[in-house]
PDB file of C-alpha atoms in Angstrom:
ATOM      1  CA  ASP U   2     -25.025 -69.717 -29.657  1.00  0.00           C
ATOM      2  CA  LEU U   3     -28.137 -71.841 -29.834  1.00  0.00           C
ATOM      3  CA  GLN U   4     -28.310 -72.156 -26.127  1.00  0.00           C
ATOM      4  CA  ALA U   5     -28.915 -68.464 -25.845  1.00  0.00           C
ATOM      5  CA  ALA U   6     -31.211 -68.569 -28.711  1.00  0.00           C
ATOM      6  CA  LEU U   7     -33.277 -71.190 -26.796  1.00  0.00           C
ATOM      7  CA  GLU U   8     -33.125 -68.990 -23.600  1.00  0.00           C
ATOM      8  CA  ASN U   9     -34.256 -66.113 -25.749  1.00  0.00           C
ATOM      9  CA  VAL U  10     -37.635 -67.873 -26.358  1.00  0.00           C
ATOM     10  CA  GLN U  11     -38.304 -69.336 -22.810  1.00  0.00           C
ATOM     11  CA  GLY U  12     -36.923 -72.687 -23.918  1.00  0.00           C
ATOM     12  CA  ASN U  13     -39.666 -73.198 -26.837  1.00  0.00           C
ATOM     13  CA  ARG U  14     -37.856 -75.159 -29.316  1.00  0.00           C
ATOM     14  CA  ARG U  15     -40.868 -75.209 -31.717  1.00  0.00           C
ATOM     15  CA  LEU U  16     -40.952 -71.621 -31.807  1.00  0.00           C
ATOM     16  CA  LEU U  17     -37.053 -70.831 -32.313  1.00  0.00           C
ATOM     17  CA  GLU U  18     -37.309 -73.799 -35.225  1.00  0.00           C
ATOM     18  CA  GLU U  19     -40.256 -71.476 -36.687  1.00  0.00           C
ATOM     19  CA  LEU U  20     -38.239 -68.269 -36.228  1.00  0.00           C
ATOM     20  CA  VAL U  21     -35.182 -70.244 -37.780  1.00  0.00           C
ATOM     21  CA  ARG U  22     -36.810 -71.201 -40.716  1.00  0.00           C
ATOM     22  CA  THR U  23     -38.501 -67.618 -41.586  1.00  0.00           C
ATOM     23  CA  PHE U  24     -35.050 -66.176 -40.856  1.00  0.00           C
ATOM     24  CA  LEU U  25     -33.468 -68.733 -43.436  1.00  0.00           C
ATOM     25  CA  ASP U  26     -36.374 -67.766 -45.822  1.00  0.00           C
ATOM     26  CA  GLN U  27     -35.962 -64.199 -45.821  1.00  0.00           C
ATOM     27  CA  THR U  28     -32.114 -63.512 -45.486  1.00  0.00           C
ATOM     28  CA  PRO U  29     -31.358 -64.051 -49.045  1.00  0.00           C
ATOM     29  CA  ALA U  30     -33.677 -61.241 -50.181  1.00  0.00           C
ATOM     30  CA  LYS U  31     -32.692 -58.722 -47.159  1.00  0.00           C
ATOM     31  CA  LEU U  32     -28.877 -59.846 -48.165  1.00  0.00           C
ATOM     32  CA  GLU U  33     -29.546 -58.727 -51.837  1.00  0.00           C
ATOM     33  CA  GLN U  34     -31.576 -55.557 -51.071  1.00  0.00           C
ATOM     34  CA  LEU U  35     -28.372 -54.806 -48.899  1.00  0.00           C
ATOM     35  CA  ALA U  36     -26.120 -55.556 -51.820  1.00  0.00           C
ATOM     36  CA  GLU U  37     -28.461 -53.165 -54.296  1.00  0.00           C
ATOM     37  CA  ALA U  38     -28.534 -50.469 -51.416  1.00  0.00           C
ATOM     38  CA  VAL U  39     -24.944 -50.454 -51.241  1.00  0.00           C
ATOM     39  CA  ALA U  40     -24.003 -50.528 -54.982  1.00  0.00           C
ATOM     40  CA  ALA U  41     -26.694 -47.419 -55.158  1.00  0.00           C
ATOM     41  CA  SER U  42     -25.294 -45.777 -51.928  1.00  0.00           C
ATOM     42  CA  ASP U  43     -28.765 -45.912 -50.522  1.00  0.00           C
ATOM     43  CA  ALA U  44     -27.954 -45.174 -46.957  1.00  0.00           C
ATOM     44  CA  ALA U  45     -31.337 -45.317 -45.445  1.00  0.00           C
ATOM     45  CA  THR U  46     -32.086 -49.010 -46.898  1.00  0.00           C
ATOM     46  CA  ILE U  47     -28.643 -49.630 -45.241  1.00  0.00           C
ATOM     47  CA  HIS U  48     -29.406 -48.443 -41.957  1.00  0.00           C
ATOM     48  CA  ARG U  49     -32.709 -50.149 -42.157  1.00  0.00           C
ATOM     49  CA  ILE U  50     -31.306 -53.677 -43.185  1.00  0.00           C
ATOM     50  CA  GLY U  51     -28.537 -53.350 -40.723  1.00  0.00           C
ATOM     51  CA  HIS U  52     -31.035 -52.575 -37.793  1.00  0.00           C
ATOM     52  CA  THR U  53     -33.412 -55.550 -38.776  1.00  0.00           C
ATOM     53  CA  LEU U  54     -30.402 -58.145 -39.217  1.00  0.00           C
ATOM     54  CA  LYS U  55     -28.968 -57.038 -35.958  1.00  0.00           C
ATOM     55  CA  SER U  56     -32.320 -57.602 -34.002  1.00  0.00           C
ATOM     56  CA  GLU U  57     -32.755 -61.265 -35.752  1.00  0.00           C
ATOM     57  CA  LEU U  58     -29.347 -62.081 -35.355  1.00  0.00           C
ATOM     58  CA  ARG U  59     -29.392 -61.335 -31.463  1.00  0.00           C
ATOM     59  CA  LEU U  60     -32.776 -63.247 -31.126  1.00  0.00           C
ATOM     60  CA  LEU U  61     -31.078 -66.481 -32.479  1.00  0.00           C
ATOM     61  CA  GLY U  62     -27.819 -66.029 -30.609  1.00  0.00           C
ATOM     62  CA  ALA U  63     -25.543 -65.154 -33.279  1.00  0.00           C
ATOM     63  CA  SER U  64     -23.953 -62.248 -31.471  1.00  0.00           C
ATOM     64  CA  GLY U  65     -21.064 -61.677 -33.617  1.00  0.00           C
ATOM     65  CA  ALA U  66     -22.873 -61.448 -36.962  1.00  0.00           C
ATOM     66  CA  ALA U  67     -25.248 -59.133 -34.890  1.00  0.00           C
ATOM     67  CA  GLY U  68     -22.271 -56.903 -33.863  1.00  0.00           C
ATOM     68  CA  VAL U  69     -21.410 -56.383 -37.512  1.00  0.00           C
ATOM     69  CA  ALA U  70     -25.285 -55.597 -38.292  1.00  0.00           C
ATOM     70  CA  ALA U  71     -25.037 -53.217 -35.933  1.00  0.00           C
ATOM     71  CA  GLU U  72     -22.079 -51.363 -37.189  1.00  0.00           C
ATOM     72  CA  LEU U  73     -23.841 -51.705 -40.578  1.00  0.00           C
ATOM     73  CA  GLU U  74     -26.647 -50.015 -39.150  1.00  0.00           C
ATOM     74  CA  THR U  75     -24.904 -47.178 -37.868  1.00  0.00           C
ATOM     75  CA  ALA U  76     -22.612 -46.782 -40.873  1.00  0.00           C
ATOM     76  CA  GLY U  77     -26.007 -46.199 -42.554  1.00  0.00           C
ATOM     77  CA  ARG U  78     -27.278 -44.107 -40.143  1.00  0.00           C
ATOM     78  CA  GLU U  79     -24.215 -41.497 -40.365  1.00  0.00           C
ATOM     79  CA  GLU U  80     -24.322 -42.174 -44.297  1.00  0.00           C
ATOM     80  CA  ASP U  81     -20.834 -43.767 -43.831  1.00  0.00           C
ATOM     81  CA  LEU U  82     -20.889 -45.475 -47.326  1.00  0.00           C
ATOM     82  CA  ALA U  83     -17.264 -46.538 -47.660  1.00  0.00           C
ATOM     83  CA  ALA U  84     -17.766 -48.117 -43.851  1.00  0.00           C
ATOM     84  CA  ALA U  85     -20.823 -50.072 -45.228  1.00  0.00           C
ATOM     85  CA  ARG U  86     -19.301 -51.408 -48.055  1.00  0.00           C
ATOM     86  CA  GLY U  87     -16.683 -53.405 -45.970  1.00  0.00           C
ATOM     87  CA  LEU U  88     -19.359 -54.157 -43.280  1.00  0.00           C
ATOM     88  CA  ALA U  89     -21.836 -55.360 -45.739  1.00  0.00           C
ATOM     89  CA  GLU U  90     -18.797 -58.175 -47.094  1.00  0.00           C
ATOM     90  CA  GLN U  91     -17.978 -58.883 -43.615  1.00  0.00           C
ATOM     91  CA  LEU U  92     -21.629 -59.375 -42.472  1.00  0.00           C
ATOM     92  CA  ASN U  93     -22.123 -61.788 -45.556  1.00  0.00           C
ATOM     93  CA  ALA U  94     -18.983 -63.871 -44.475  1.00  0.00           C
ATOM     94  CA  ARG U  95     -20.140 -64.032 -40.902  1.00  0.00           C
ATOM     95  CA  LEU U  96     -23.662 -65.400 -41.818  1.00  0.00           C
ATOM     96  CA  ASP U  97     -22.421 -68.215 -43.768  1.00  0.00           C
ATOM     97  CA  PRO U  98     -21.528 -70.363 -40.871  1.00  0.00           C
ATOM     98  CA  VAL U  99     -24.340 -69.066 -39.095  1.00  0.00           C
ATOM     99  CA  ARG U 100     -26.922 -69.612 -41.546  1.00  0.00           C
ATOM    100  CA  ARG U 101     -25.215 -73.284 -41.639  1.00  0.00           C
ATOM    101  CA  GLU U 102     -25.776 -74.126 -38.199  1.00  0.00           C
ATOM    102  CA  LEU U 103     -29.442 -72.739 -38.182  1.00  0.00           C
ATOM    103  CA  ALA U 104     -30.220 -75.032 -41.215  1.00  0.00           C
ATOM    104  CA  GLU U 105     -28.898 -78.033 -39.294  1.00  0.00           C
ATOM    105  CA  PHE U 106     -30.897 -76.821 -35.846  1.00  0.00           C
ATOM    106  CA  ALA U 107     -33.818 -76.548 -38.097  1.00  0.00           C
ATOM    107  CA  GLY U 108     -33.836 -80.058 -39.775  1.00  0.00           C
ATOM    108  CA  GLY U 109     -31.971 -79.344 -42.903  1.00  0.00           C
ATOM    109  CA  ASP U 110     -28.160 -80.128 -43.623  1.00  0.00           C
ATOM    110  CA  GLY U 111     -27.167 -76.803 -44.478  1.00  0.00           C
ATOM    111  CA  GLU U 112     -26.273 -77.480 -47.619  1.00  0.00           C
ATOM    112  CA  ASN U 113     -28.975 -75.800 -49.451  1.00  0.00           C
ATOM    113  CA  VAL U 114     -28.304 -72.507 -47.525  1.00  0.00           C
ATOM    114  CA  GLN U 115     -27.671 -69.621 -50.179  1.00  0.00           C
TER     115      GLN U 115
END
């Protein structure tokens, strides 16, 4: 919800575009780290990445994906690695359309979003 995202930055479109570009630039590395953490059963890293993505996604108005990231954060904190595996897959699926929409907002066409 880009309107909610704009409200989160007091209507400052330029700031939101910068935040979106940063998110789009940094998210592939975070998702790679998440996949590695899941494969290594590294609950602390799963928790940290879930927390970070939850906060970023809430700021950007992506409440559905933020909810999955929050569940991932909890799974990491509680060392529920089976849940974390499924949630990591769900988060990846939820992020695809979010990243396309954000790329379009920031001036791209979304086609190069990984």
